């Protein structure tokens, strides 16, 4: 039986995991909750680059006596490659990364904009990278996906996912009516966004026409959605085969009725769209209730007997919001603040993935990896966080800083052999200057040295 859709899930039945604490991790000693983990940063190789691997290692956990909120900043240049760069009045924002096992490749997506403003988005762009072991040999040229658009609309928020059963890449996005800002939609209570996707059967080399599934997936509830968006960043396929697309909406809870119908109480809520038939039909899950939650990503944790969908959502109150689902995203328990994962004022998008725990490591069989700016005052210093105990909000270890300086949105991808990719916004004076790619692996040895052999 499906949970009724379209309303916040605050009145839905409780999830049999027990309620989370008022704040995840509150009052815990973060220095003692998990074994140390190190990162091996592995460079990619562009065409003509030398074949040797450059490996940089850094300790990931906070040592005894180190104050909460501190993090490790590397003193070596990390092997990274800029895939999109601001130039000539063109800005690239909103990265999304997908690993395609069909041909061992990465698909790196972004929005092409005429300025950094959301309303100046034009269409999506793509670069393909061919993986070879623990490196990327070559990135192809930028492809403009201008055909993936609705007339009179701008294409935004790339959200790719891979269906392993059909070897199909799905690229979700929203198409927003030109000239309609998010603020305008929220004030009017009338959404100008459409939920769309295209598919590729050849690893992103060619794409189907764009399909608009707004009415199918949202239905009559669209009249209460002031606006909405997917992701941004990757979606995923669950072990059950279900395809899941993270999303959020500004839900109109109340209106002032008169000559003009004006929204008087509009609030952000995260949710997921899903399909159980390989992408032919799409539905929406219940909205997260409780506190305001916005841009989000989800990861599957737990075992096959009791899978849990972990939702990490942007929140405005200084730290990340987390909610769990045991019905594969049909509903989520009330979100709770995760004090270990800070947010700058206004929040920032972040990425989360789950992966099999390293061999001979302590903790749960499935771990979480999370990327987000570590500075709680500004969007700076992109960090990588590991949680060996995903259902414990205090399990997050202190971050390892991947990029020191301005940093914004990011997206993670999991590859075979314990390799991960990260695509992120960065720059010297502004996070909108570049979108950069980096490969790395996890090392549970606990080696605290930072080395570049």
Coordinates of C-alpha atoms in Angstrom, one line a residue:
X1 CA 0.0 0.0 0.0
X2 CA 1.4 3.3 -1.0
X3 CA 1.6 6.3 1.4
X4 CA -0.7 9.1 0.2
X5 CA 1.4 11.5 -1.8
X6 CA 1.7 15.2 -2.0
X7 CA 1.5 16.1 1.7
X8 CA 4.3 16.4 4.2
X9 CA 5.0 13.1 5.9
X10 CA 4.7 14.4 9.5
X11 CA 1.5 12.5 10.1
X12 CA 2.7 9.3 8.4
X13 CA 3.2 6.1 10.5
X14 CA 6.6 6.0 12.3
X15 CA 9.5 4.2 10.8
X16 CA 10.5 1.1 12.8
X17 CA 14.0 2.3 13.4
X18 CA 13.0 4.4 16.4
X19 CA 12.9 8.2 16.2
X20 CA 16.2 10.0 15.7
X21 CA 17.5 12.3 18.5
X22 CA 16.4 15.9 18.3
X23 CA 19.9 16.5 16.8
X24 CA 21.8 13.7 15.3
X25 CA 25.1 13.3 17.2
X26 CA 24.3 15.9 19.8
X27 CA 26.3 15.4 23.0
X28 CA 28.6 12.8 21.5
X29 CA 32.4 12.6 21.6
X30 CA 33.2 12.7 17.9
X31 CA 36.9 11.8 18.5
X32 CA 36.0 8.3 19.7
X33 CA 33.2 7.0 17.5
X34 CA 35.0 5.3 14.6
X35 CA 38.4 4.1 13.5
X36 CA 40.5 6.5 11.5
X37 CA 40.3 6.5 7.7
X38 CA 42.7 7.9 5.2
X39 CA 42.2 9.1 1.7
X40 CA 44.4 8.3 -1.3
X41 CA 44.1 11.0 -3.9
X42 CA 44.8 9.4 -7.3
X43 CA 45.4 11.5 -10.3
X44 CA 43.8 11.0 -13.7
X45 CA 45.9 11.0 -16.8
X46 CA 45.1 13.3 -19.7
X47 CA 46.3 12.5 -23.2
X48 CA 50.1 12.7 -23.3
X49 CA 50.5 12.7 -19.5
X50 CA 53.0 10.4 -17.9
X51 CA 51.8 7.0 -16.9
X52 CA 52.9 6.9 -13.3
X53 CA 50.3 7.4 -10.6
X54 CA 50.6 10.4 -8.2
X55 CA 49.1 9.4 -4.8
X56 CA 48.5 11.8 -1.9
X57 CA 47.5 10.5 1.4
X58 CA 45.9 12.4 4.3
X59 CA 44.5 11.4 7.7
X60 CA 40.7 11.9 7.9
X61 CA 39.8 11.8 11.6
X62 CA 40.3 14.5 14.2
X63 CA 43.1 13.6 16.6
X64 CA 42.6 13.7 20.4
X65 CA 42.4 17.3 21.7
X66 CA 41.7 18.8 18.3
X67 CA 38.6 21.1 18.5
X68 CA 35.4 20.1 16.9
X69 CA 34.9 21.7 13.5
X70 CA 38.6 21.6 12.6
X71 CA 39.7 19.9 9.4
X72 CA 42.9 18.9 7.6
X73 CA 44.1 21.2 4.8
X74 CA 46.7 19.6 2.5
X75 CA 50.0 21.3 1.9
X76 CA 50.5 19.6 -1.5
X77 CA 48.9 20.4 -4.8
X78 CA 46.2 17.8 -5.5
X79 CA 45.8 16.1 -8.9
X80 CA 42.7 17.7 -10.3
X81 CA 41.4 18.7 -13.7
X82 CA 39.2 21.7 -14.6
X83 CA 36.4 20.5 -16.9
X84 CA 34.5 23.7 -17.2
X85 CA 35.9 27.2 -16.8
X86 CA 34.3 30.6 -16.7
X87 CA 35.2 32.7 -19.7
X88 CA 33.9 35.3 -22.1
X89 CA 30.8 36.1 -20.1
X90 CA 29.9 32.4 -19.8
X91 CA 29.6 30.6 -16.4
X92 CA 29.2 26.9 -15.7
X93 CA 27.5 25.9 -12.5
X94 CA 25.6 23.0 -10.9
X95 CA 27.9 19.9 -11.4
X96 CA 26.5 16.4 -11.7
X97 CA 28.6 13.3 -12.1
X98 CA 27.7 9.8 -13.2
X99 CA 29.9 6.7 -13.5
X100 CA 28.7 4.4 -16.3
X101 CA 29.8 0.8 -15.9
X102 CA 28.7 0.0 -19.4
X103 CA 32.0 1.3 -20.8
X104 CA 33.9 2.4 -17.6
X105 CA 33.3 6.1 -18.2
X106 CA 32.3 9.2 -16.4
X107 CA 29.7 11.7 -17.5
X108 CA 30.2 15.2 -16.1
X109 CA 27.3 17.5 -16.5
X110 CA 26.8 21.2 -15.7
X111 CA 24.6 24.2 -16.6
X112 CA 25.8 26.7 -19.1
X113 CA 24.8 30.2 -18.1
X114 CA 25.3 33.7 -19.4
X115 CA 26.0 34.8 -15.8
X116 CA 26.2 33.1 -12.4
X117 CA 22.5 33.9 -11.7
X118 CA 20.0 31.0 -11.8
X119 CA 17.7 32.9 -14.2
X120 CA 20.5 33.2 -16.7
X121 CA 20.8 29.4 -17.2
X122 CA 20.6 28.3 -20.8
X123 CA 21.0 24.5 -21.3
X124 CA 23.1 21.6 -20.0
X125 CA 26.6 20.7 -21.1
X126 CA 28.5 17.4 -20.9
X127 CA 32.0 16.0 -21.0
X128 CA 32.8 12.3 -21.1
X129 CA 35.9 10.8 -19.5
X130 CA 37.2 7.3 -20.1
X131 CA 38.4 5.5 -17.0
X132 CA 41.4 3.2 -17.0
X133 CA 41.9 1.5 -13.7
X134 CA 42.3 4.2 -11.1
X135 CA 42.8 7.0 -13.6
X136 CA 40.9 8.9 -16.3
X137 CA 43.0 8.7 -19.5
X138 CA 41.2 11.4 -21.4
X139 CA 38.2 13.8 -21.2
X140 CA 36.4 14.4 -24.5
X141 CA 35.4 17.9 -25.7
X142 CA 32.4 19.7 -24.2
X143 CA 29.1 18.8 -25.7
X144 CA 26.2 21.3 -25.6
X145 CA 22.9 19.5 -24.9
X146 CA 20.9 22.4 -26.3
X147 CA 18.4 19.9 -27.9
X148 CA 17.3 18.8 -24.5
X149 CA 15.0 21.7 -23.9
X150 CA 11.4 22.8 -24.1
X151 CA 10.6 25.8 -26.2
X152 CA 10.7 29.1 -24.2
X153 CA 12.4 27.3 -21.2
X154 CA 15.8 27.2 -19.7
X155 CA 17.2 23.7 -18.7
X156 CA 18.5 23.4 -15.2
X157 CA 19.6 21.0 -12.4
X158 CA 21.1 18.0 -14.1
X159 CA 20.3 14.8 -12.2
X160 CA 21.7 11.6 -13.9
X161 CA 21.2 8.0 -12.9
X162 CA 22.1 4.6 -14.4
X163 CA 19.7 1.7 -14.7
X164 CA 21.9 -1.4 -14.6
X165 CA 19.1 -3.7 -15.6
X166 CA 18.7 -2.0 -19.0
X167 CA 22.1 -0.3 -19.3
X168 CA 20.3 3.0 -19.7
X169 CA 21.4 6.4 -18.6
X170 CA 18.6 8.7 -17.4
X171 CA 19.2 12.4 -17.3
X172 CA 16.6 14.3 -15.3
X173 CA 16.3 18.1 -15.2
X174 CA 13.8 20.9 -14.8
X175 CA 12.8 23.2 -17.6
X176 CA 11.8 26.6 -16.3
X177 CA 9.9 29.2 -18.3
X178 CA 12.1 32.0 -19.5
X179 CA 11.9 35.2 -17.4
X180 CA 10.4 33.4 -14.3
X181 CA 12.7 33.5 -11.3
X182 CA 12.4 31.2 -8.4
X183 CA 11.4 34.2 -6.2
X184 CA 8.7 35.1 -8.7
X185 CA 7.2 31.6 -8.6
X186 CA 7.3 31.5 -4.8
X187 CA 5.6 34.8 -4.4
X188 CA 2.9 34.0 -7.0
X189 CA 2.5 30.4 -5.9
X190 CA 2.5 29.3 -9.5
X191 CA 5.2 27.0 -10.7
X192 CA 6.9 27.7 -14.0
X193 CA 9.0 24.5 -13.8
X194 CA 8.5 21.2 -15.7
X195 CA 9.9 17.8 -14.7
X196 CA 11.7 16.3 -17.7
X197 CA 14.2 13.6 -18.6
X198 CA 16.1 12.1 -21.6
X199 CA 17.7 8.7 -21.9
X200 CA 20.8 7.2 -23.5
X201 CA 21.4 3.6 -24.4
X202 CA 25.0 4.2 -25.5
X203 CA 26.6 5.7 -22.4
X204 CA 25.7 9.3 -23.1
X205 CA 26.9 9.5 -26.7
X206 CA 23.4 10.1 -28.0
X207 CA 20.1 11.1 -26.3
X208 CA 16.4 10.6 -26.8
X209 CA 14.1 13.5 -27.1
X210 CA 13.2 15.2 -23.8
X211 CA 10.1 13.8 -22.1
X212 CA 7.9 16.0 -19.9
X213 CA 6.5 13.9 -17.0
X214 CA 5.3 16.7 -14.8
X215 CA 1.6 15.9 -14.9
X216 CA 2.2 12.2 -14.7
X217 CA 4.5 12.4 -11.6
X218 CA 3.0 15.3 -9.7
X219 CA -0.6 15.4 -10.9
X220 CA -3.2 17.7 -9.1
X221 CA -0.7 18.5 -6.4
X222 CA 1.1 20.8 -8.8
X223 CA -1.4 23.5 -7.9
X224 CA 0.1 23.5 -4.4
X225 CA 3.8 23.5 -5.6
X226 CA 5.0 27.1 -6.0
X227 CA 8.1 25.7 -7.7
X228 CA 10.3 22.6 -7.5
X229 CA 13.6 21.1 -8.8
X230 CA 15.4 17.8 -8.9
X231 CA 18.8 17.1 -7.2
X232 CA 20.9 18.7 -8.2
X233 CA 23.5 15.9 -8.6
X234 CA 23.1 12.2 -9.2
X235 CA 20.1 9.9 -8.6
X236 CA 20.4 6.2 -8.0
X237 CA 19.0 2.7 -8.6
X238 CA 18.2 0.8 -5.4
X239 CA 19.0 -2.9 -4.9
X240 CA 15.3 -3.6 -5.5
X241 CA 15.6 -2.1 -9.0
X242 CA 13.7 1.1 -8.1
X243 CA 14.9 4.2 -9.8
X244 CA 15.1 7.2 -7.5
X245 CA 15.4 10.9 -8.3
X246 CA 15.9 13.3 -5.3
X247 CA 13.9 16.5 -5.5
X248 CA 12.4 19.4 -3.4
X249 CA 9.4 21.7 -3.7
X250 CA 8.2 24.9 -2.2
X251 CA 4.8 23.7 -1.0
X252 CA 2.0 26.2 -0.5
X253 CA 0.5 25.4 2.9
X254 CA -2.0 28.3 3.0
X255 CA -3.4 31.0 0.8
X256 CA -5.0 34.4 1.2
X257 CA -8.2 34.3 -0.7
X258 CA -9.7 37.4 -2.3
X259 CA -9.6 39.0 -5.7
X260 CA -6.1 37.4 -6.1
X261 CA -5.1 34.0 -4.7
X262 CA -1.8 34.7 -2.9
X263 CA 0.3 32.2 -1.0
X264 CA 0.7 33.2 2.7
X265 CA 2.7 30.2 3.9
X266 CA 5.1 28.4 1.6
X267 CA 7.8 26.0 2.9
X268 CA 10.5 23.9 1.3
X269 CA 10.2 20.1 1.5
X270 CA 12.5 17.4 0.1
X271 CA 11.1 14.3 -1.6
X272 CA 11.9 11.7 -4.2
X273 CA 10.4 10.7 -7.5
X274 CA 10.6 7.0 -8.3
X275 CA 9.9 4.4 -11.0
X276 CA 9.5 0.6 -10.5
X277 CA 9.1 -0.3 -14.2
X278 CA 12.4 0.8 -15.7
X279 CA 11.4 4.5 -16.1
X280 CA 8.2 4.0 -18.1
X281 CA 6.0 5.5 -15.3
X282 CA 7.1 8.0 -12.6
X283 CA 5.6 8.7 -9.2
X284 CA 6.3 11.0 -6.2
X285 CA 6.9 10.0 -2.6
X286 CA 5.6 11.9 0.4
X287 CA 7.2 15.2 1.3
X288 CA 9.5 15.3 4.2
X289 CA 7.7 17.0 7.1
X290 CA 9.0 19.0 10.0
X291 CA 11.8 21.5 9.4
X292 CA 12.5 23.1 6.1
X293 CA 14.5 20.9 3.8
X294 CA 15.7 21.7 0.3
X295 CA 18.2 20.4 -2.2
X296 CA 18.9 16.8 -1.3
X297 CA 20.5 13.5 -2.3
X298 CA 19.8 10.0 -1.1
X299 CA 21.9 6.9 -0.5
X300 CA 20.8 3.3 0.3
X301 CA 22.3 1.8 3.5
X302 CA 21.6 -1.2 5.5
X303 CA 21.2 -4.8 4.2
X304 CA 18.9 -6.4 1.7
X305 CA 16.6 -7.6 4.4
X306 CA 16.0 -4.1 5.8
X307 CA 17.2 -1.5 3.3
X308 CA 17.2 2.1 4.5
X309 CA 17.2 5.1 2.3
X310 CA 19.3 7.9 3.8
X311 CA 18.3 11.5 2.8
X312 CA 20.8 14.3 3.3
X313 CA 19.1 17.7 2.7
X314 CA 20.2 21.3 2.7
X315 CA 18.8 23.2 5.6
X316 CA 18.8 26.8 6.8
X317 CA 19.6 26.4 10.5
X318 CA 23.3 25.9 10.5
X319 CA 23.6 22.1 10.0
X320 CA 22.5 19.5 7.6
X321 CA 19.1 17.7 7.9
X322 CA 18.8 13.9 7.7
X323 CA 15.8 11.7 7.3
X324 CA 15.4 7.9 6.9
X325 CA 13.0 5.8 4.9
X326 CA 12.4 2.1 5.2
X327 CA 9.8 1.9 2.4
X328 CA 12.3 2.9 -0.4
X329 CA 11.3 6.5 -0.4
X330 CA 7.6 6.4 -0.3
X331 CA 7.8 8.2 3.0
X332 CA 10.5 9.5 5.4
X333 CA 10.5 9.9 9.1
X334 CA 10.8 13.5 10.5
X335 CA 14.1 15.0 9.5
X336 CA 16.5 15.9 12.3
X337 CA 19.5 18.2 12.3
X338 CA 22.9 16.5 12.0
X339 CA 25.2 18.7 14.1
X340 CA 28.4 17.0 12.8
X341 CA 27.7 18.4 9.3
X342 CA 27.6 22.2 9.3
X343 CA 26.0 24.5 6.8
X344 CA 27.0 28.1 5.9
X345 CA 24.3 30.8 6.3
X346 CA 21.5 29.9 3.9
X347 CA 23.0 26.4 3.4
X348 CA 24.7 24.8 0.4
X349 CA 24.1 21.8 -1.8
X350 CA 26.0 18.7 -0.8
X351 CA 26.5 15.1 -2.2
X352 CA 26.2 11.8 -0.5
X353 CA 26.9 8.2 -1.7
X354 CA 27.0 4.8 0.0
X355 CA 29.6 2.1 -0.6
X356 CA 30.7 -1.3 0.6
X357 CA 32.9 -0.9 3.7
X358 CA 36.7 -1.5 3.0
X359 CA 37.9 -5.1 3.8
X360 CA 38.8 -5.8 7.4
X361 CA 37.4 -2.5 8.5
X362 CA 35.3 -1.8 11.6
X363 CA 31.8 -0.4 11.4
X364 CA 28.7 -1.2 9.3
X365 CA 28.9 -3.2 6.1
X366 CA 27.8 0.0 4.2
X367 CA 29.5 3.3 4.7
X368 CA 28.6 6.9 3.7
X369 CA 30.8 9.5 1.9
X370 CA 29.7 13.1 1.9
X371 CA 31.1 16.2 0.1
X372 CA 30.3 19.8 1.2
X373 CA 32.0 23.1 2.1
X374 CA 33.5 22.8 5.5
X375 CA 33.5 26.5 6.4
X376 CA 30.4 27.3 8.5
X377 CA 30.5 31.0 7.6
X378 CA 31.2 31.0 3.8
X379 CA 31.2 28.6 0.9
X380 CA 34.8 27.6 1.2
X381 CA 37.1 24.6 1.7
X382 CA 35.3 21.6 0.1
X383 CA 35.5 18.7 2.4
X384 CA 35.1 14.9 2.2
X385 CA 33.5 13.3 5.2
X386 CA 33.2 9.5 6.0
X387 CA 30.7 7.8 8.2
X388 CA 31.4 4.1 9.0
X389 CA 28.1 3.9 10.9
X390 CA 25.5 5.5 8.6
X391 CA 22.6 5.3 11.1
X392 CA 24.6 7.1 13.7
X393 CA 24.7 10.9 13.3
X394 CA 27.8 11.0 15.5
X395 CA 29.6 8.6 13.2
X396 CA 30.8 11.4 10.8
X397 CA 34.6 11.8 11.0
X398 CA 36.3 15.1 10.6
X399 CA 36.6 16.2 7.0
X400 CA 39.6 16.0 4.7
X401 CA 39.7 19.2 2.6
X402 CA 39.8 18.5 -1.1
X403 CA 40.0 22.1 -2.2
X404 CA 41.1 25.0 0.0
X405 CA 39.4 28.2 -1.1
X406 CA 36.0 29.2 -2.5
X407 CA 33.9 26.1 -3.2
X408 CA 30.2 25.4 -3.8
X409 CA 28.1 22.6 -5.2
X410 CA 29.6 19.1 -5.7
X411 CA 28.7 15.6 -6.8
X412 CA 30.2 12.2 -5.9
X413 CA 30.3 9.0 -7.9
X414 CA 31.2 5.5 -6.8
X415 CA 33.4 3.3 -9.1
X416 CA 34.6 -0.4 -8.8
X417 CA 37.7 -1.1 -6.8
X418 CA 37.0 1.5 -4.1
X419 CA 37.6 4.4 -6.4
X420 CA 35.5 7.6 -6.1
X421 CA 35.1 10.7 -8.3
X422 CA 34.1 14.2 -7.2
X423 CA 33.0 17.0 -9.5
X424 CA 32.8 20.4 -7.7
X425 CA 32.6 24.1 -8.1
X426 CA 35.7 26.0 -7.1
X427 CA 37.9 29.0 -7.8
X428 CA 40.5 31.4 -6.5
X429 CA 38.2 34.3 -5.7
X430 CA 34.8 32.8 -6.5
X431 CA 33.3 29.3 -6.5
X432 CA 31.7 30.1 -9.9
X433 CA 35.1 30.2 -11.7
X434 CA 35.6 26.5 -12.4
X435 CA 34.1 23.0 -12.2
X436 CA 36.8 20.6 -11.3
X437 CA 37.2 16.8 -11.2
X438 CA 39.2 14.6 -8.9
X439 CA 39.6 10.8 -8.3
X440 CA 40.5 9.3 -5.0
X441 CA 40.3 6.1 -3.0
X442 CA 39.7 5.3 0.7
X443 CA 42.4 3.7 2.8
X444 CA 41.3 2.3 6.2
X445 CA 44.9 1.9 7.4
X446 CA 44.9 5.1 9.5
X447 CA 48.3 6.3 8.1
X448 CA 48.5 9.9 9.3
X449 CA 51.2 11.1 6.9
X450 CA 50.5 13.3 3.9
X451 CA 52.7 11.8 1.1
X452 CA 53.3 12.4 -2.6
X453 CA 55.5 9.5 -3.6

